[in-house]
Coordinates of C-alpha atoms and ligand atoms in Angstrom, one line a residue:
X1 CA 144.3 154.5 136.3
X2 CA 147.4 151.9 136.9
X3 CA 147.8 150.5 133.6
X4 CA 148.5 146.5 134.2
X5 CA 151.9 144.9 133.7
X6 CA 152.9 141.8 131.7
X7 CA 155.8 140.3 132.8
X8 CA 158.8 138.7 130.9
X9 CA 160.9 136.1 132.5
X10 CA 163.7 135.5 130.8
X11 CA 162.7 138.7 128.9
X12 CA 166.8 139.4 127.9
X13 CA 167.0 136.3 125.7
X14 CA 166.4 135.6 122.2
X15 CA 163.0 134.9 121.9
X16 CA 162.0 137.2 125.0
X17 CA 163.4 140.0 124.1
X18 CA 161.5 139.9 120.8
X19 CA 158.1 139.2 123.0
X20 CA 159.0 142.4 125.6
X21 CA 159.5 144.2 122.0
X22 CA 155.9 143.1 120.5
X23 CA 154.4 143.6 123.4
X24 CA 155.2 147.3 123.9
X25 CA 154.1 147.5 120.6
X26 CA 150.6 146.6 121.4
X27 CA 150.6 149.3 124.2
X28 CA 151.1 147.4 127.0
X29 CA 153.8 148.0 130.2
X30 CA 156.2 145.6 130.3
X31 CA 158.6 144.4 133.0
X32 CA 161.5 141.7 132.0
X33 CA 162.9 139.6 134.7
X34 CA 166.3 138.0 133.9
X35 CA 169.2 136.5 135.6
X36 CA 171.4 137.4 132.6
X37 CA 172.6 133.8 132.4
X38 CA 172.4 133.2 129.1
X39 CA 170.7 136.3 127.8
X40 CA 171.8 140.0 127.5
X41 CA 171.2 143.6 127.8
X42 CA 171.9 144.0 124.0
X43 CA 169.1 142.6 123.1
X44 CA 166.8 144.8 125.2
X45 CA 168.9 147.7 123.9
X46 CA 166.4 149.0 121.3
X47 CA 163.8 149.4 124.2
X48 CA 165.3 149.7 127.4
X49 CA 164.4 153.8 127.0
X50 CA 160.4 152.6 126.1
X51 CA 159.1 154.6 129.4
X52 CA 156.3 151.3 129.6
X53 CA 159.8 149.3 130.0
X54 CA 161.1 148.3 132.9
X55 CA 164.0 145.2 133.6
X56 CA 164.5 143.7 136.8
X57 CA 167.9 141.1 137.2
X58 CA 166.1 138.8 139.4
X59 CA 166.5 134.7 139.3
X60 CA 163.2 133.5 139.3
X61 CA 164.0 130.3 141.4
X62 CA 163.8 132.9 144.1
X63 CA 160.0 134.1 145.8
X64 CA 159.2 137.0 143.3
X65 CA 156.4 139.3 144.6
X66 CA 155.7 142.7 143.0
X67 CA 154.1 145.7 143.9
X68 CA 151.8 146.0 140.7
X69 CA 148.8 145.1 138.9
X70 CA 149.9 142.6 136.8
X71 CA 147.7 141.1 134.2
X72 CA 149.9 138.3 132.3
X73 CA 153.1 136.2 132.8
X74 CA 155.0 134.9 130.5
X75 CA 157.8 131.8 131.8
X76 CA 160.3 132.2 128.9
X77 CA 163.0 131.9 131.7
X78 CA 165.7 128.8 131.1
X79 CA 168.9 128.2 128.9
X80 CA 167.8 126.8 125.7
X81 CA 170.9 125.5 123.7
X82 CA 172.2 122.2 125.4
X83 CA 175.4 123.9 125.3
X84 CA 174.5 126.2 128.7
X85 CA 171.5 123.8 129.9
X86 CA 173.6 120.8 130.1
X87 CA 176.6 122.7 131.7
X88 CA 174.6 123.7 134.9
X89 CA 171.7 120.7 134.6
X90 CA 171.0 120.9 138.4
X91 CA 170.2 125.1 138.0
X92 CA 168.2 124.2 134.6
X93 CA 166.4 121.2 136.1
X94 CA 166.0 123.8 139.2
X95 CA 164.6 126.8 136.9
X96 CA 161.9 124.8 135.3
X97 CA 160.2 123.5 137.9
X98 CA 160.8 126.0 141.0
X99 CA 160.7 128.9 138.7
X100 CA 157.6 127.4 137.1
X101 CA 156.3 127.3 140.8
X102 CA 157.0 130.8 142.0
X103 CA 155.9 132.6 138.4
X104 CA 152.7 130.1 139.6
X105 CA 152.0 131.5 142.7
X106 CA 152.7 134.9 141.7
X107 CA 150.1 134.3 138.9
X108 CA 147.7 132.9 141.3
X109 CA 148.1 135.7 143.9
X110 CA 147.4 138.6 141.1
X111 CA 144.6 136.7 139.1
X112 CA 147.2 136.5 135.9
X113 CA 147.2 134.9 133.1
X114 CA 150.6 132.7 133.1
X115 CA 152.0 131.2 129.8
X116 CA 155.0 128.4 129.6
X117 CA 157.6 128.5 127.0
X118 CA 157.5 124.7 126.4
X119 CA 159.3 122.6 124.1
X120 CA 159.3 120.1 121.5
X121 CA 162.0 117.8 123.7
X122 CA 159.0 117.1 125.8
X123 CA 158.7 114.4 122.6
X124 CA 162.0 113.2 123.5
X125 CA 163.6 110.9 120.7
X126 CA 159.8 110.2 119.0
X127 CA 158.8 107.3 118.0
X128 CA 156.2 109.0 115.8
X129 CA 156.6 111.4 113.0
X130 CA 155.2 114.5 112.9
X131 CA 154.9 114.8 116.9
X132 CA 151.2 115.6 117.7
X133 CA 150.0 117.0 121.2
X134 CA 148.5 113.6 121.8
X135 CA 151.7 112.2 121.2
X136 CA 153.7 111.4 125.2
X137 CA 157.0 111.0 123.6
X138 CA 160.4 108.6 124.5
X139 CA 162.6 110.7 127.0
X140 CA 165.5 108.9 128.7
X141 CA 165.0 110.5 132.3
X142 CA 168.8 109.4 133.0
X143 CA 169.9 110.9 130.5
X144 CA 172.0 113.9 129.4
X145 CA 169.3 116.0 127.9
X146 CA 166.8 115.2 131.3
X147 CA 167.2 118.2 133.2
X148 CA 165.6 120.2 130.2
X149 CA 163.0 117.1 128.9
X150 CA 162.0 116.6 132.3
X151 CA 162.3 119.8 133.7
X152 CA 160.1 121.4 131.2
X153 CA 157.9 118.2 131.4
X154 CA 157.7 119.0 135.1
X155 CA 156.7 122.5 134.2
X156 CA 153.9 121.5 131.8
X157 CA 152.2 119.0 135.1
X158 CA 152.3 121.8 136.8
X159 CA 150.9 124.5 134.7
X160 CA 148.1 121.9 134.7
X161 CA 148.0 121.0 138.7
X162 CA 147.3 124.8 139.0
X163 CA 144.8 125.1 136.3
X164 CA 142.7 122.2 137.8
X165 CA 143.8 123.0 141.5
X166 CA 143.5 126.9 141.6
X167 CA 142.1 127.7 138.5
X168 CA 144.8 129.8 137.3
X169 CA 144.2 130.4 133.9
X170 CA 147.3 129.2 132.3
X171 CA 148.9 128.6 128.7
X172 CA 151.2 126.3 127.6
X173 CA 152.9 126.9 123.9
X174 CA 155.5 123.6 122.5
X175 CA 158.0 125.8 120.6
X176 CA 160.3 123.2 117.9
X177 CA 163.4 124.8 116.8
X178 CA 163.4 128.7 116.4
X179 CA 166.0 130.7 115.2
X180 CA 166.6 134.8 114.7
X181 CA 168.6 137.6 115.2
X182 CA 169.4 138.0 118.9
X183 CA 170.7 134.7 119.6
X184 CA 173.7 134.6 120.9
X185 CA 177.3 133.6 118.3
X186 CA 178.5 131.4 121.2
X187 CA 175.1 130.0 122.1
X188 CA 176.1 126.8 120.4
X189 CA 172.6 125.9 119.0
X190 CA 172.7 124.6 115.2
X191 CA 172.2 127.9 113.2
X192 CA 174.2 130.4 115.3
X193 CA 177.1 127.7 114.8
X194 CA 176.9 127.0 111.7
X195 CA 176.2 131.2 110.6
X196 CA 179.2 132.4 112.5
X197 CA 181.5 129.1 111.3
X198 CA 180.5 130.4 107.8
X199 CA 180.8 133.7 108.0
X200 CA 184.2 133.2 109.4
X201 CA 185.6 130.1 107.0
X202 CA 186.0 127.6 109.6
X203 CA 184.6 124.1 109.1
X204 CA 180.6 123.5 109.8
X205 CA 181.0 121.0 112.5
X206 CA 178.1 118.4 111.5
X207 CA 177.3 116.6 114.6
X208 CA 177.1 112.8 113.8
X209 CA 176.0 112.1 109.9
X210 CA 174.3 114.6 109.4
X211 CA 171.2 112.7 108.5
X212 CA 169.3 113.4 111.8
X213 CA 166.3 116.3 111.3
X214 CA 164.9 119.4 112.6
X215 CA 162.4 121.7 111.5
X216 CA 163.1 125.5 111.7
X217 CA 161.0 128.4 112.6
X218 CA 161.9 131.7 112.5
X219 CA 161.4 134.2 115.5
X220 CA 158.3 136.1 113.8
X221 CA 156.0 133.1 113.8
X222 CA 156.7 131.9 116.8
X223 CA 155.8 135.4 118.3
X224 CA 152.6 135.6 116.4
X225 CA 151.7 132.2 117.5
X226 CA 153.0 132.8 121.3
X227 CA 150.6 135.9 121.5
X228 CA 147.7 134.4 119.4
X229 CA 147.8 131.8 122.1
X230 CA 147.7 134.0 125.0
X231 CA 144.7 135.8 124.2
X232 CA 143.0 132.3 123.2
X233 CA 141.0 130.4 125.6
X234 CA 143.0 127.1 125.9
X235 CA 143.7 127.0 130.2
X236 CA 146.3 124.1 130.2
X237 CA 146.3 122.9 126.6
X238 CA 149.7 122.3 124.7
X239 CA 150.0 123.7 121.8
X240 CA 152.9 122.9 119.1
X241 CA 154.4 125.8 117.6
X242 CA 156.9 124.9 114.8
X243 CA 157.2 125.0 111.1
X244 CA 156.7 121.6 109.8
X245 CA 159.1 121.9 106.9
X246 CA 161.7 119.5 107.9
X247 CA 165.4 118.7 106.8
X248 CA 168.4 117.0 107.3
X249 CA 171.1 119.0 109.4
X250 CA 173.5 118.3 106.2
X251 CA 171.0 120.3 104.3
X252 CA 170.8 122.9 106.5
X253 CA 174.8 122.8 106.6
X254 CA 174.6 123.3 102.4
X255 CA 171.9 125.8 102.9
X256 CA 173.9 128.1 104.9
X257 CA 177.5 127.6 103.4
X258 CA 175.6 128.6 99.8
X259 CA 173.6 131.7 101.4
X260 CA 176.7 133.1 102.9
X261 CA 179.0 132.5 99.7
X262 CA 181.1 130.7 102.4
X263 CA 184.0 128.4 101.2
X264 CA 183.6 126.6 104.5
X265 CA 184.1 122.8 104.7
X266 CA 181.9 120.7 106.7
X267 CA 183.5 118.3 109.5
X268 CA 181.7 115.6 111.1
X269 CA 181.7 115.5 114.9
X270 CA 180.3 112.7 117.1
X271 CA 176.3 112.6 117.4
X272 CA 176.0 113.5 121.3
X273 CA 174.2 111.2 123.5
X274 CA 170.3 111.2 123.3
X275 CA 170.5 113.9 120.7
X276 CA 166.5 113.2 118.6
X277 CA 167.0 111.4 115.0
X278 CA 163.9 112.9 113.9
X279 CA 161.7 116.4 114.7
X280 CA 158.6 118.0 113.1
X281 CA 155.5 119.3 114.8
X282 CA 152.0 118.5 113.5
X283 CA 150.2 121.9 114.2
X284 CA 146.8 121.5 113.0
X285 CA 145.8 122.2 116.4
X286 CA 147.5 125.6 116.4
X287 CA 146.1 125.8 113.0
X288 CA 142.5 125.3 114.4
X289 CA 142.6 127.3 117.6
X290 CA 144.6 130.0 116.8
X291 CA 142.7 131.3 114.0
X292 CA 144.5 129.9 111.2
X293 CA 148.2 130.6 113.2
X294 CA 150.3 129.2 110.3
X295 CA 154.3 129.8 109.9
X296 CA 155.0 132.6 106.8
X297 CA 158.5 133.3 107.1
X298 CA 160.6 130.4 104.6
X299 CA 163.8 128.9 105.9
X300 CA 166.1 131.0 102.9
X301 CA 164.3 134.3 104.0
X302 CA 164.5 133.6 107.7
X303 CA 168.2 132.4 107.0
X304 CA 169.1 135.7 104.9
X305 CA 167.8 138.1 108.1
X306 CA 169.5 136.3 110.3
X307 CA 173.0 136.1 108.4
X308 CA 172.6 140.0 108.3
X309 CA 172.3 140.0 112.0
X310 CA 175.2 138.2 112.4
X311 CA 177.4 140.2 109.9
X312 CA 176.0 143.1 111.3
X313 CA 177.0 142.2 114.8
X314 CA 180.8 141.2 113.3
X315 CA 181.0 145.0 111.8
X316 CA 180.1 146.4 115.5
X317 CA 182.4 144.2 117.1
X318 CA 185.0 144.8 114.9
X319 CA 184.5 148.9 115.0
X320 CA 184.3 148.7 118.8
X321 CA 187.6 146.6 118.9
X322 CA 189.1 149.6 116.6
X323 CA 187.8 152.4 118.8
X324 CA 188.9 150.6 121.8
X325 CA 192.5 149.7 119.9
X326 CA 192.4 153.9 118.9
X327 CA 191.7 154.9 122.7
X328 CA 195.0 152.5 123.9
X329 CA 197.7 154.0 121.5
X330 CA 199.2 157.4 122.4
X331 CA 199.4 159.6 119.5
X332 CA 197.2 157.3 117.2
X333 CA 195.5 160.2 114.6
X334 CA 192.6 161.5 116.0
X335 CA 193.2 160.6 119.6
Ligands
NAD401 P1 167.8 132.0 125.7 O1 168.8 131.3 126.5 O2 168.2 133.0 124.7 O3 166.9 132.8 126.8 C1 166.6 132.3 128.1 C2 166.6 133.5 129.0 O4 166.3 133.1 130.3 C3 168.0 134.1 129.1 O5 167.9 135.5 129.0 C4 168.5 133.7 130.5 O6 169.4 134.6 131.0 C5 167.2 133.6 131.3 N1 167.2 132.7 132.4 C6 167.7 131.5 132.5 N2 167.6 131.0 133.8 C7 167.0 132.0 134.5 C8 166.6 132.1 135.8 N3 166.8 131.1 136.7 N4 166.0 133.2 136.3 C9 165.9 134.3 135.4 N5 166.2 134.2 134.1 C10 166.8 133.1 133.7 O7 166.8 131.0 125.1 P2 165.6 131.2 124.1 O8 165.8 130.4 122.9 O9 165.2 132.6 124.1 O10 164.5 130.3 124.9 C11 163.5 131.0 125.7 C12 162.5 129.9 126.2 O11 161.9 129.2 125.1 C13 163.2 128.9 127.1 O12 162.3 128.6 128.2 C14 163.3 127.7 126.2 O13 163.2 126.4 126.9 C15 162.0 127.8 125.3 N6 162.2 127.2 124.0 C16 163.0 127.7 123.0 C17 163.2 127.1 121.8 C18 164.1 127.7 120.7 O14 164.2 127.0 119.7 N7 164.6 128.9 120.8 C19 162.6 125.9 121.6 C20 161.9 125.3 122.6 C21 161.7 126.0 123.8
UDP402 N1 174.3 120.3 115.8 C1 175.3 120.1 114.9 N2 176.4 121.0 114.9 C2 176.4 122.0 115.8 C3 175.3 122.2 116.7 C4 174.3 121.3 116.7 O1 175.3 119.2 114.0 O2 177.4 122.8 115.8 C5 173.2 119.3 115.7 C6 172.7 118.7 117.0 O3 173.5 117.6 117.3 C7 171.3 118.4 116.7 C8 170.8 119.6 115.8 O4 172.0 120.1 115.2 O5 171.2 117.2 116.0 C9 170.1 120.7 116.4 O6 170.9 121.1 117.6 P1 170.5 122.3 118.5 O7 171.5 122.3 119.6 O8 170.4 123.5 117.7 O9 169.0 122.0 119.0 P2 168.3 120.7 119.6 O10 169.2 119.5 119.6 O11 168.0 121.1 121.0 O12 167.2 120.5 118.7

């Protein structure tokens, strides 16, 4: 019998590759589609020989059809750090919603389940704090940071147009800030900043005072939650996935510099326009639905796997850079 494919878009970046990865650990045959814009082949390295693994370097704001029983979709596909969404708005703007659209109409012509890889900027700047579901947020649509509020808000009315429309049984998960190994040094989101700026003694560049918030999840329970949610029946309902313990980007700045042993100094850099003073997600409803879903990984312990990705990735670089420096001199010993 054909076994059924779930498909990955986006499935070479931080958080997909950790989805392809738990997914072929419950059994199932996975194909990731990526551009490679922001994502990469390292991070699929550890299961690109699975034989239920397949990639496929496709953009998905072109017609995707596929000869295969496929049984879920998962839209994980756009640049997350506003670093690489803002630099290309029109192609993130583009991505959310005609990407949405065909990973839509692929799901409706297999019968598949389709979940979206919301986010938290769909709250915008909020007024309120924690955000709640309920909650329809303060985005500037003008703005700097539109083409990803917008374009993901976009994304969500239309994960809901083809729920009531077609019936396609879709999913829609909030993720607030998540952080792991796999993200990228040069992604220019907050943690893989301020790890490698630590790691490496420069300055932690503090955007603005400091005094604006975030709350942190790490990759594990945001996996957990994104999976619990799939095999849920919640067709169209946003759920928040976050950890709810919230802090100031100066503490997170301390935080680092002390769990690295860095003797870093922090510098203070403009607060970029639109950037949200507060963030924290109320998830009692993920709590409730999702059989007690709950975040169990602490900032320090998330932090401390992380800084051991990143150090490990610095040794690798730095032994690749030697062979590679070996290979170029005649007569080096060993050559
Ligand atoms: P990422 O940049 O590491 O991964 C995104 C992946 O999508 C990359 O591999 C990139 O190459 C690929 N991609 C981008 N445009 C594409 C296109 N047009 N066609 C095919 N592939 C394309 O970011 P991430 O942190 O892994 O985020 C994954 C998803 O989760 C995104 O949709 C993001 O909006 C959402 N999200 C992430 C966070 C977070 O904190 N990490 C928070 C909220 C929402
Ligand atoms: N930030 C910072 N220094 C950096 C990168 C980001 O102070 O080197 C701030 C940024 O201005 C924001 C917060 O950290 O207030 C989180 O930024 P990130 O880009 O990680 O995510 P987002 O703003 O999308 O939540």
């Amino acid at each position: 019998m054909e076994t059924l494919a779930a498909i990955v878009a986006g499935g070479a970046g931080f958080i997909g590759s950790h989805l392809c990865r738990r997914l072929l650990d419950q059994g199932k045959r996975v194909i990731a589609v990526d551009n490679l814009s922001t994502g990469s082949l390292d991070n699929l390295s550890a299961i690109a020989s699975s034989r239920n693994f397949d990639f496929i370097r496709y953009d998905i704001t072109e017609p995707l059809d596929m000869d295969l029983k496929v049984h879920e979709i998962y839209n994980l596909a756009c640049a997350a750090s506003p670093l690489h969404y803002q630099a290309q708005p029109v192609r993130t703007l583009l991505t959310s919603v005609l990407g949405s659209y065909r990973l839509l109409e692929l799901a409706r012509h297999k019968r598949a389940r389709i979940l979206l890889a919301s986010t938290s900027e769909v709250y915008g700047d909020p007024l309120v704090n924690p955000q709640k579901e309920g909650y329809w947020g303060n985005v500037n649509p003008a703005g700097i940071r539109s083409c990803y509020d917008e374009g993901k808000r976009s994304a969500e009315s239309l994960f809901c147009d083809y729920a009531r429309q077609y019936g396609t049984d879709t999913r829609i998960v909030r993720i607030f800030n998540t952080y792991g190994p796999h993200m990228a040094s040069g992604d220019g989101r907050v943690i893989p900043n301020f790890i490698t700026q630590a790691l490496n003694g420069f300055p932690l560049t503090v955007n603005g005072d400091g005094s604006q918030t975030r709350s942190f999840m790490y990759i594990d329970d945001l996996i957990e939650g994104i999976a619990r949610t799939m095999d849920a029946d919640l067709t169209a309902i946003p759920i928040n996935l976050g950890n709810p313990g919230e802090i100031t980007i100066n503490q997170l700045a301390h935080t680092i510099i002390r769990l690295t042993g860095s003797r870093s100094e922090i510098v203070y850099n403009p607060l970029p326009q639109d950037d949200p003073r507060r963030r924290c997600p109320d998830i009692t409803r993920a709590t409730s639905l999702l059989n007690a879903w709950t975040p169990c990984v602490t900032l320090e312990k998330g932090l401390n796997l992380t800084i051991n990705y990143f150090k490990d990735l610095t040794l690798k670089h730095n032994h690749a850079t030697h062979a590679i420096n070996a290979r170029s001199i005649p007569n080096h010993a060993g050559v």
